[in-house]
PDB file of C-alpha atoms in Angstrom:
ATOM      1  CA  UNK Y   1      19.177 206.389 171.130  1.00 72.00           C
ATOM      2  CA  UNK Y   2      20.329 203.794 173.558  1.00 79.00           C
ATOM      3  CA  UNK Y   3      23.948 202.807 174.037  1.00 86.00           C
ATOM      4  CA  UNK Y   4      26.043 200.671 176.348  1.00 93.00           C
ATOM      5  CA  UNK Y   5      29.631 201.190 177.430  1.00 96.00           C
ATOM      6  CA  UNK Y   6      31.647 198.571 179.212  1.00 97.00           C
ATOM      7  CA  UNK Y   7      34.703 200.137 180.791  1.00 94.00           C
ATOM      8  CA  UNK Y   8      37.725 197.917 180.445  1.00 92.00           C
ATOM      9  CA  UNK Y   9      37.918 195.279 177.760  1.00 94.00           C
ATOM     10  CA  UNK Y  10      40.129 193.143 180.003  1.00 96.00           C
ATOM     11  CA  UNK Y  11      39.993 192.784 183.771  1.00 97.00           C
ATOM     12  CA  UNK Y  12      42.299 190.600 185.823  1.00 98.00           C
ATOM     13  CA  UNK Y  13      41.731 189.642 189.458  1.00 97.00           C
ATOM     14  CA  UNK Y  14      43.211 187.197 191.903  1.00 97.00           C
ATOM     15  CA  UNK Y  15      41.235 184.210 193.077  1.00 97.00           C
ATOM     16  CA  UNK Y  16      39.202 185.266 196.115  1.00 97.00           C
ATOM     17  CA  UNK Y  17      39.282 188.960 195.232  1.00 98.00           C
ATOM     18  CA  UNK Y  18      36.337 191.196 194.459  1.00 98.00           C
ATOM     19  CA  UNK Y  19      35.104 191.180 190.883  1.00 98.00           C
ATOM     20  CA  UNK Y  20      33.813 194.501 189.517  1.00 98.00           C
ATOM     21  CA  UNK Y  21      32.806 194.808 185.866  1.00 98.00           C
ATOM     22  CA  UNK Y  22      31.529 198.193 184.812  1.00 98.00           C
ATOM     23  CA  UNK Y  23      28.594 198.985 182.567  1.00 97.00           C
ATOM     24  CA  UNK Y  24      27.164 202.409 181.804  1.00 96.00           C
ATOM     25  CA  UNK Y  25      24.185 203.021 179.593  1.00 93.00           C
ATOM     26  CA  UNK Y  26      22.344 205.848 177.970  1.00 89.00           C
ATOM     27  CA  UNK Y  27      18.632 205.707 177.383  1.00 80.00           C
ATOM     28  CA  UNK Y  28      15.834 208.193 176.960  1.00 73.00           C
ATOM     29  CA  UNK Y  29      13.450 205.918 178.817  1.00 74.00           C
ATOM     30  CA  UNK Y  30      13.919 203.684 181.864  1.00 75.00           C
ATOM     31  CA  UNK Y  31      15.722 200.715 180.397  1.00 82.00           C
ATOM     32  CA  UNK Y  32      15.833 197.022 180.977  1.00 87.00           C
ATOM     33  CA  UNK Y  33      19.383 195.832 181.603  1.00 91.00           C
ATOM     34  CA  UNK Y  34      21.054 192.460 181.300  1.00 94.00           C
ATOM     35  CA  UNK Y  35      24.379 190.783 182.020  1.00 97.00           C
ATOM     36  CA  UNK Y  36      25.341 187.697 180.046  1.00 97.00           C
ATOM     37  CA  UNK Y  37      28.397 185.465 180.400  1.00 97.00           C
ATOM     38  CA  UNK Y  38      30.194 183.594 177.627  1.00 96.00           C
ATOM     39  CA  UNK Y  39      32.667 180.814 178.287  1.00 94.00           C
ATOM     40  CA  UNK Y  40      35.249 180.041 175.572  1.00 90.00           C
ATOM     41  CA  UNK Y  41      33.748 178.747 172.335  1.00 85.00           C
ATOM     42  CA  UNK Y  42      30.247 178.679 173.777  1.00 91.00           C
ATOM     43  CA  UNK Y  43      27.071 180.685 173.523  1.00 93.00           C
ATOM     44  CA  UNK Y  44      25.955 183.333 175.984  1.00 95.00           C
ATOM     45  CA  UNK Y  45      24.088 182.605 179.186  1.00 96.00           C
ATOM     46  CA  UNK Y  46      22.011 185.058 181.199  1.00 95.00           C
ATOM     47  CA  UNK Y  47      23.562 186.032 184.534  1.00 96.00           C
ATOM     48  CA  UNK Y  48      20.915 188.481 185.694  1.00 94.00           C
ATOM     49  CA  UNK Y  49      18.447 191.109 184.519  1.00 91.00           C
ATOM     50  CA  UNK Y  50      16.975 194.363 185.777  1.00 90.00           C
ATOM     51  CA  UNK Y  51      13.384 195.087 184.801  1.00 83.00           C
ATOM     52  CA  UNK Y  52      12.433 198.062 187.002  1.00 77.00           C
ATOM     53  CA  UNK Y  53      11.745 196.100 190.165  1.00 77.00           C
ATOM     54  CA  UNK Y  54      14.418 195.949 192.891  1.00 85.00           C
ATOM     55  CA  UNK Y  55      17.518 197.964 192.032  1.00 89.00           C
ATOM     56  CA  UNK Y  56      19.837 195.310 193.464  1.00 95.00           C
ATOM     57  CA  UNK Y  57      19.578 192.227 191.319  1.00 95.00           C
ATOM     58  CA  UNK Y  58      21.001 188.857 192.269  1.00 95.00           C
ATOM     59  CA  UNK Y  59      21.985 186.402 189.587  1.00 95.00           C
ATOM     60  CA  UNK Y  60      23.534 183.006 189.177  1.00 95.00           C
ATOM     61  CA  UNK Y  61      26.978 181.935 190.380  1.00 94.00           C
ATOM     62  CA  UNK Y  62      27.059 184.542 193.161  1.00 97.00           C
ATOM     63  CA  UNK Y  63      26.950 187.581 190.885  1.00 98.00           C
ATOM     64  CA  UNK Y  64      24.839 190.653 191.517  1.00 97.00           C
ATOM     65  CA  UNK Y  65      24.362 194.060 189.942  1.00 97.00           C
ATOM     66  CA  UNK Y  66      22.937 197.338 191.143  1.00 95.00           C
ATOM     67  CA  UNK Y  67      20.945 199.702 188.957  1.00 93.00           C
ATOM     68  CA  UNK Y  68      21.892 203.296 189.723  1.00 93.00           C
ATOM     69  CA  UNK Y  69      19.778 205.698 187.759  1.00 90.00           C
ATOM     70  CA  UNK Y  70      21.699 208.776 188.900  1.00 91.00           C
ATOM     71  CA  UNK Y  71      24.928 207.287 187.604  1.00 93.00           C
ATOM     72  CA  UNK Y  72      23.331 205.500 184.615  1.00 93.00           C
ATOM     73  CA  UNK Y  73      25.244 202.416 185.683  1.00 95.00           C
ATOM     74  CA  UNK Y  74      24.634 198.711 186.108  1.00 96.00           C
ATOM     75  CA  UNK Y  75      27.933 197.343 187.388  1.00 98.00           C
ATOM     76  CA  UNK Y  76      28.373 193.619 187.956  1.00 98.00           C
ATOM     77  CA  UNK Y  77      30.031 192.408 191.150  1.00 98.00           C
ATOM     78  CA  UNK Y  78      30.986 189.225 192.920  1.00 98.00           C
ATOM     79  CA  UNK Y  79      32.572 189.262 196.387  1.00 97.00           C
ATOM     80  CA  UNK Y  80      35.062 186.469 195.789  1.00 97.00           C
ATOM     81  CA  UNK Y  81      36.328 185.371 192.380  1.00 98.00           C
ATOM     82  CA  UNK Y  82      36.671 181.719 191.455  1.00 97.00           C
ATOM     83  CA  UNK Y  83      38.836 180.319 188.703  1.00 97.00           C
ATOM     84  CA  UNK Y  84      35.652 179.177 186.984  1.00 96.00           C
ATOM     85  CA  UNK Y  85      34.540 182.816 186.611  1.00 97.00           C
ATOM     86  CA  UNK Y  86      37.093 183.384 183.860  1.00 97.00           C
ATOM     87  CA  UNK Y  87      34.959 184.259 180.836  1.00 97.00           C
ATOM     88  CA  UNK Y  88      33.673 187.097 178.653  1.00 96.00           C
ATOM     89  CA  UNK Y  89      30.915 189.234 180.155  1.00 98.00           C
ATOM     90  CA  UNK Y  90      28.450 191.292 178.161  1.00 97.00           C
ATOM     91  CA  UNK Y  91      26.129 194.051 179.315  1.00 96.00           C
ATOM     92  CA  UNK Y  92      23.030 194.772 177.239  1.00 94.00           C
ATOM     93  CA  UNK Y  93      20.174 197.268 177.340  1.00 90.00           C
ATOM     94  CA  UNK Y  94      16.729 197.210 175.824  1.00 83.00           C
ATOM     95  CA  UNK Y  95      13.721 199.453 175.947  1.00 69.00           C
ATOM     96  CA  UNK Y  96      10.737 198.295 177.991  1.00 62.00           C
ATOM     97  CA  UNK Y  97       8.649 197.833 174.861  1.00 61.00           C
ATOM     98  CA  UNK Y  98      10.199 194.419 174.821  1.00 55.00           C
ATOM     99  CA  UNK Y  99      11.518 194.352 171.317  1.00 62.00           C
ATOM    100  CA  UNK Y 100      14.682 192.314 171.363  1.00 60.00           C
ATOM    101  CA  UNK Y 101      15.486 193.700 167.943  1.00 63.00           C
ATOM    102  CA  UNK Y 102      16.509 196.803 169.838  1.00 71.00           C
ATOM    103  CA  UNK Y 103      18.737 195.005 172.307  1.00 85.00           C
ATOM    104  CA  UNK Y 104      21.994 196.961 172.419  1.00 89.00           C
ATOM    105  CA  UNK Y 105      25.142 195.104 173.399  1.00 93.00           C
ATOM    106  CA  UNK Y 106      28.322 196.295 175.021  1.00 95.00           C
ATOM    107  CA  UNK Y 107      31.621 195.172 173.515  1.00 95.00           C
ATOM    108  CA  UNK Y 108      32.323 192.802 176.364  1.00 96.00           C
ATOM    109  CA  UNK Y 109      34.821 192.503 179.189  1.00 97.00           C
ATOM    110  CA  UNK Y 110      37.162 189.553 179.387  1.00 96.00           C
ATOM    111  CA  UNK Y 111      37.711 188.474 182.992  1.00 97.00           C
ATOM    112  CA  UNK Y 112      40.882 186.615 183.926  1.00 97.00           C
ATOM    113  CA  UNK Y 113      41.224 185.029 187.364  1.00 97.00           C
ATOM    114  CA  UNK Y 114      44.744 184.401 188.605  1.00 96.00           C
ATOM    115  CA  UNK Y 115      45.563 181.700 191.139  1.00 94.00           C
TER     116      UNK Y 115
ATOM    117  CA  UNK W   1      16.257 169.151 177.915  1.00 69.00           C
ATOM    118  CA  UNK W   2      15.099 172.160 175.961  1.00 76.00           C
ATOM    119  CA  UNK W   3      17.607 174.252 174.139  1.00 94.00           C
ATOM    120  CA  UNK W   4      19.086 175.438 170.895  1.00 96.00           C
ATOM    121  CA  UNK W   5      21.232 173.241 168.699  1.00 97.00           C
ATOM    122  CA  UNK W   6      23.608 174.797 166.215  1.00 97.00           C
ATOM    123  CA  UNK W   7      25.497 172.797 163.633  1.00 96.00           C
ATOM    124  CA  UNK W   8      28.145 172.409 162.526  1.00 96.00           C
ATOM    125  CA  UNK W   9      30.294 173.702 165.372  1.00 95.00           C
ATOM    126  CA  UNK W  10      33.228 174.274 163.037  1.00 95.00           C
ATOM    127  CA  UNK W  11      33.015 174.885 159.312  1.00 94.00           C
ATOM    128  CA  UNK W  12      35.600 175.688 156.703  1.00 93.00           C
ATOM    129  CA  UNK W  13      34.709 177.295 153.418  1.00 90.00           C
ATOM    130  CA  UNK W  14      36.534 178.174 150.283  1.00 90.00           C
ATOM    131  CA  UNK W  15      36.074 181.629 148.901  1.00 88.00           C
ATOM    132  CA  UNK W  16      33.084 181.841 146.594  1.00 87.00           C
ATOM    133  CA  UNK W  17      31.118 179.071 148.279  1.00 91.00           C
ATOM    134  CA  UNK W  18      27.799 179.459 150.034  1.00 94.00           C
ATOM    135  CA  UNK W  19      27.414 177.711 153.374  1.00 95.00           C
ATOM    136  CA  UNK W  20      24.368 177.130 155.549  1.00 97.00           C
ATOM    137  CA  UNK W  21      24.434 177.105 159.322  1.00 97.00           C
ATOM    138  CA  UNK W  22      21.706 175.195 161.073  1.00 98.00           C
ATOM    139  CA  UNK W  23      19.778 176.393 164.131  1.00 98.00           C
ATOM    140  CA  UNK W  24      17.063 174.279 165.756  1.00 98.00           C
ATOM    141  CA  UNK W  25      15.207 175.026 168.999  1.00 97.00           C
ATOM    142  CA  UNK W  26      12.769 172.938 171.029  1.00 96.00           C
ATOM    143  CA  UNK W  27      11.803 175.693 173.456  1.00 92.00           C
ATOM    144  CA  UNK W  28       8.613 176.605 171.612  1.00 90.00           C
ATOM    145  CA  UNK W  29       9.956 180.142 171.296  1.00 89.00           C
ATOM    146  CA  UNK W  30       8.373 182.471 168.779  1.00 89.00           C
ATOM    147  CA  UNK W  31      11.366 184.657 168.012  1.00 90.00           C
ATOM    148  CA  UNK W  32      14.751 183.631 166.675  1.00 93.00           C
ATOM    149  CA  UNK W  33      17.897 185.620 165.958  1.00 94.00           C
ATOM    150  CA  UNK W  34      21.272 185.329 164.272  1.00 97.00           C
ATOM    151  CA  UNK W  35      24.251 187.242 165.617  1.00 97.00           C
ATOM    152  CA  UNK W  36      27.785 187.556 164.385  1.00 97.00           C
ATOM    153  CA  UNK W  37      30.603 187.841 166.904  1.00 96.00           C
ATOM    154  CA  UNK W  38      34.080 189.137 166.077  1.00 94.00           C
ATOM    155  CA  UNK W  39      36.822 189.713 168.655  1.00 88.00           C
ATOM    156  CA  UNK W  40      36.384 193.044 170.407  1.00 84.00           C
ATOM    157  CA  UNK W  41      33.196 193.912 168.522  1.00 87.00           C
ATOM    158  CA  UNK W  42      30.518 192.396 170.700  1.00 89.00           C
ATOM    159  CA  UNK W  43      27.420 190.928 169.068  1.00 93.00           C
ATOM    160  CA  UNK W  44      25.953 192.278 165.859  1.00 94.00           C
ATOM    161  CA  UNK W  45      22.475 191.299 164.708  1.00 94.00           C
ATOM    162  CA  UNK W  46      22.263 189.749 161.248  1.00 96.00           C
ATOM    163  CA  UNK W  47      18.615 188.697 160.936  1.00 96.00           C
ATOM    164  CA  UNK W  48      15.707 188.052 163.229  1.00 93.00           C
ATOM    165  CA  UNK W  49      12.320 186.423 162.949  1.00 93.00           C
ATOM    166  CA  UNK W  50       9.369 186.990 165.242  1.00 89.00           C
ATOM    167  CA  UNK W  51       7.037 184.525 163.602  1.00 90.00           C
ATOM    168  CA  UNK W  52       7.048 181.713 161.066  1.00 94.00           C
ATOM    169  CA  UNK W  53       7.370 182.818 157.431  1.00 95.00           C
ATOM    170  CA  UNK W  54       8.501 186.286 158.420  1.00 94.00           C
ATOM    171  CA  UNK W  55      11.935 187.739 159.106  1.00 95.00           C
ATOM    172  CA  UNK W  56      13.655 191.107 159.134  1.00 94.00           C
ATOM    173  CA  UNK W  57      17.153 192.348 158.429  1.00 95.00           C
ATOM    174  CA  UNK W  58      19.338 193.288 161.320  1.00 93.00           C
ATOM    175  CA  UNK W  59      22.284 195.655 161.331  1.00 91.00           C
ATOM    176  CA  UNK W  60      24.612 193.621 159.105  1.00 95.00           C
ATOM    177  CA  UNK W  61      22.363 191.566 156.781  1.00 96.00           C
ATOM    178  CA  UNK W  62      24.328 192.096 153.570  1.00 96.00           C
ATOM    179  CA  UNK W  63      25.732 188.836 152.257  1.00 96.00           C
ATOM    180  CA  UNK W  64      23.455 186.688 154.388  1.00 97.00           C
ATOM    181  CA  UNK W  65      20.059 185.063 153.908  1.00 97.00           C
ATOM    182  CA  UNK W  66      17.640 183.203 156.165  1.00 98.00           C
ATOM    183  CA  UNK W  67      14.361 181.306 156.080  1.00 97.00           C
ATOM    184  CA  UNK W  68      11.757 180.541 158.729  1.00 97.00           C
ATOM    185  CA  UNK W  69       9.549 177.783 157.343  1.00 97.00           C
ATOM    186  CA  UNK W  70       9.120 176.096 160.713  1.00 97.00           C
ATOM    187  CA  UNK W  71       8.896 177.533 164.203  1.00 96.00           C
ATOM    188  CA  UNK W  72      11.749 175.317 165.349  1.00 97.00           C
ATOM    189  CA  UNK W  73      14.222 176.121 162.607  1.00 98.00           C
ATOM    190  CA  UNK W  74      16.031 179.275 161.458  1.00 98.00           C
ATOM    191  CA  UNK W  75      18.927 178.420 159.117  1.00 98.00           C
ATOM    192  CA  UNK W  76      21.427 181.062 158.056  1.00 98.00           C
ATOM    193  CA  UNK W  77      23.129 181.004 154.661  1.00 97.00           C
ATOM    194  CA  UNK W  78      26.407 182.848 154.310  1.00 96.00           C
ATOM    195  CA  UNK W  79      26.670 183.703 150.641  1.00 94.00           C
ATOM    196  CA  UNK W  80      29.666 184.456 148.484  1.00 89.00           C
ATOM    197  CA  UNK W  81      28.603 188.091 148.623  1.00 88.00           C
ATOM    198  CA  UNK W  82      29.742 188.298 152.245  1.00 89.00           C
ATOM    199  CA  UNK W  83      33.276 189.605 151.868  1.00 88.00           C
ATOM    200  CA  UNK W  84      34.553 188.819 155.331  1.00 91.00           C
ATOM    201  CA  UNK W  85      32.624 185.803 156.586  1.00 93.00           C
ATOM    202  CA  UNK W  86      35.167 184.390 159.020  1.00 95.00           C
ATOM    203  CA  UNK W  87      33.502 184.771 162.416  1.00 96.00           C
ATOM    204  CA  UNK W  88      31.663 183.074 165.259  1.00 96.00           C
ATOM    205  CA  UNK W  89      27.928 182.853 164.576  1.00 97.00           C
ATOM    206  CA  UNK W  90      25.382 182.651 167.361  1.00 97.00           C
ATOM    207  CA  UNK W  91      21.738 181.710 167.098  1.00 97.00           C
ATOM    208  CA  UNK W  92      19.320 182.740 169.826  1.00 95.00           C
ATOM    209  CA  UNK W  93      15.639 182.545 170.607  1.00 93.00           C
ATOM    210  CA  UNK W  94      13.181 184.233 172.922  1.00 89.00           C
ATOM    211  CA  UNK W  95       9.593 183.909 173.980  1.00 82.00           C
ATOM    212  CA  UNK W  96       7.826 187.077 172.943  1.00 70.00           C
ATOM    213  CA  UNK W  97       4.874 186.140 175.073  1.00 59.00           C
ATOM    214  CA  UNK W  98       6.747 186.766 178.303  1.00 55.00           C
ATOM    215  CA  UNK W  99       6.375 189.897 180.369  1.00 53.00           C
ATOM    216  CA  UNK W 100       6.963 192.847 178.133  1.00 51.00           C
ATOM    217  CA  UNK W 101      10.546 193.972 177.934  1.00 49.00           C
ATOM    218  CA  UNK W 102      11.879 191.160 180.065  1.00 55.00           C
ATOM    219  CA  UNK W 103      12.426 188.630 177.351  1.00 74.00           C
ATOM    220  CA  UNK W 104      15.600 186.729 177.797  1.00 87.00           C
ATOM    221  CA  UNK W 105      17.652 185.364 174.939  1.00 92.00           C
ATOM    222  CA  UNK W 106      18.614 181.708 174.966  1.00 93.00           C
ATOM    223  CA  UNK W 107      21.706 181.045 172.888  1.00 96.00           C
ATOM    224  CA  UNK W 108      23.067 178.075 171.043  1.00 97.00           C
ATOM    225  CA  UNK W 109      26.712 177.037 171.421  1.00 96.00           C
ATOM    226  CA  UNK W 110      27.701 178.776 168.207  1.00 96.00           C
ATOM    227  CA  UNK W 111      29.232 177.884 164.860  1.00 97.00           C
ATOM    228  CA  UNK W 112      32.724 178.993 163.924  1.00 96.00           C
ATOM    229  CA  UNK W 113      33.140 179.658 160.217  1.00 95.00           C
ATOM    230  CA  UNK W 114      36.579 179.974 158.688  1.00 95.00           C
ATOM    231  CA  UNK W 115      37.162 180.948 155.093  1.00 91.00           C
ATOM    232  CA  UNK W 116      40.276 179.407 153.611  1.00 86.00           C
TER     233      UNK W 116
END
């Protein structure tokens, strides 16, 4: 069975500092992995996705994530945080059969950016 | 612009009342989904539909009902049988005809239901 663990329900960084949001997964088959962002009282928006091509995936708003099979991780990073990055971030995993019914969500990490 | 429209954005309900949340998409997506979001619990799937006139229960379907009479529309009814309905409800859609396994969910802005 697949599962997703996001380490740290709340992360706080200073403006301009590195952002690192952690996501570990378990899967019996090579997974597809996603990061979504949710701003307050809004829906979710895709940041980036890994679908077994390049292990380093670049997304929108300067975010990127690296798939590390040996560590079963897909951590999200951004070199320099902006105030506008304050939001909830969700990691999700699905099997390559493409059934979104089996999309497994992490519990989310709330990112605060301090001036 | 294509997207998903959810209405109402805020809804208040008295105990014992059924309420229906609207979800309309103009993306020509085949699949549609309803999720419930509670603080600290991530997203939980209520119902999903992969094609018109067909839908399946998700992980927490009890106390909810849906219909899929049109490709564009997937309304969710929260019935009086749902004992703890106060939550943020998210509708999403995806194109199942994309590359296998890479389907991305497009979300609406959500509806916040509060039971008084």
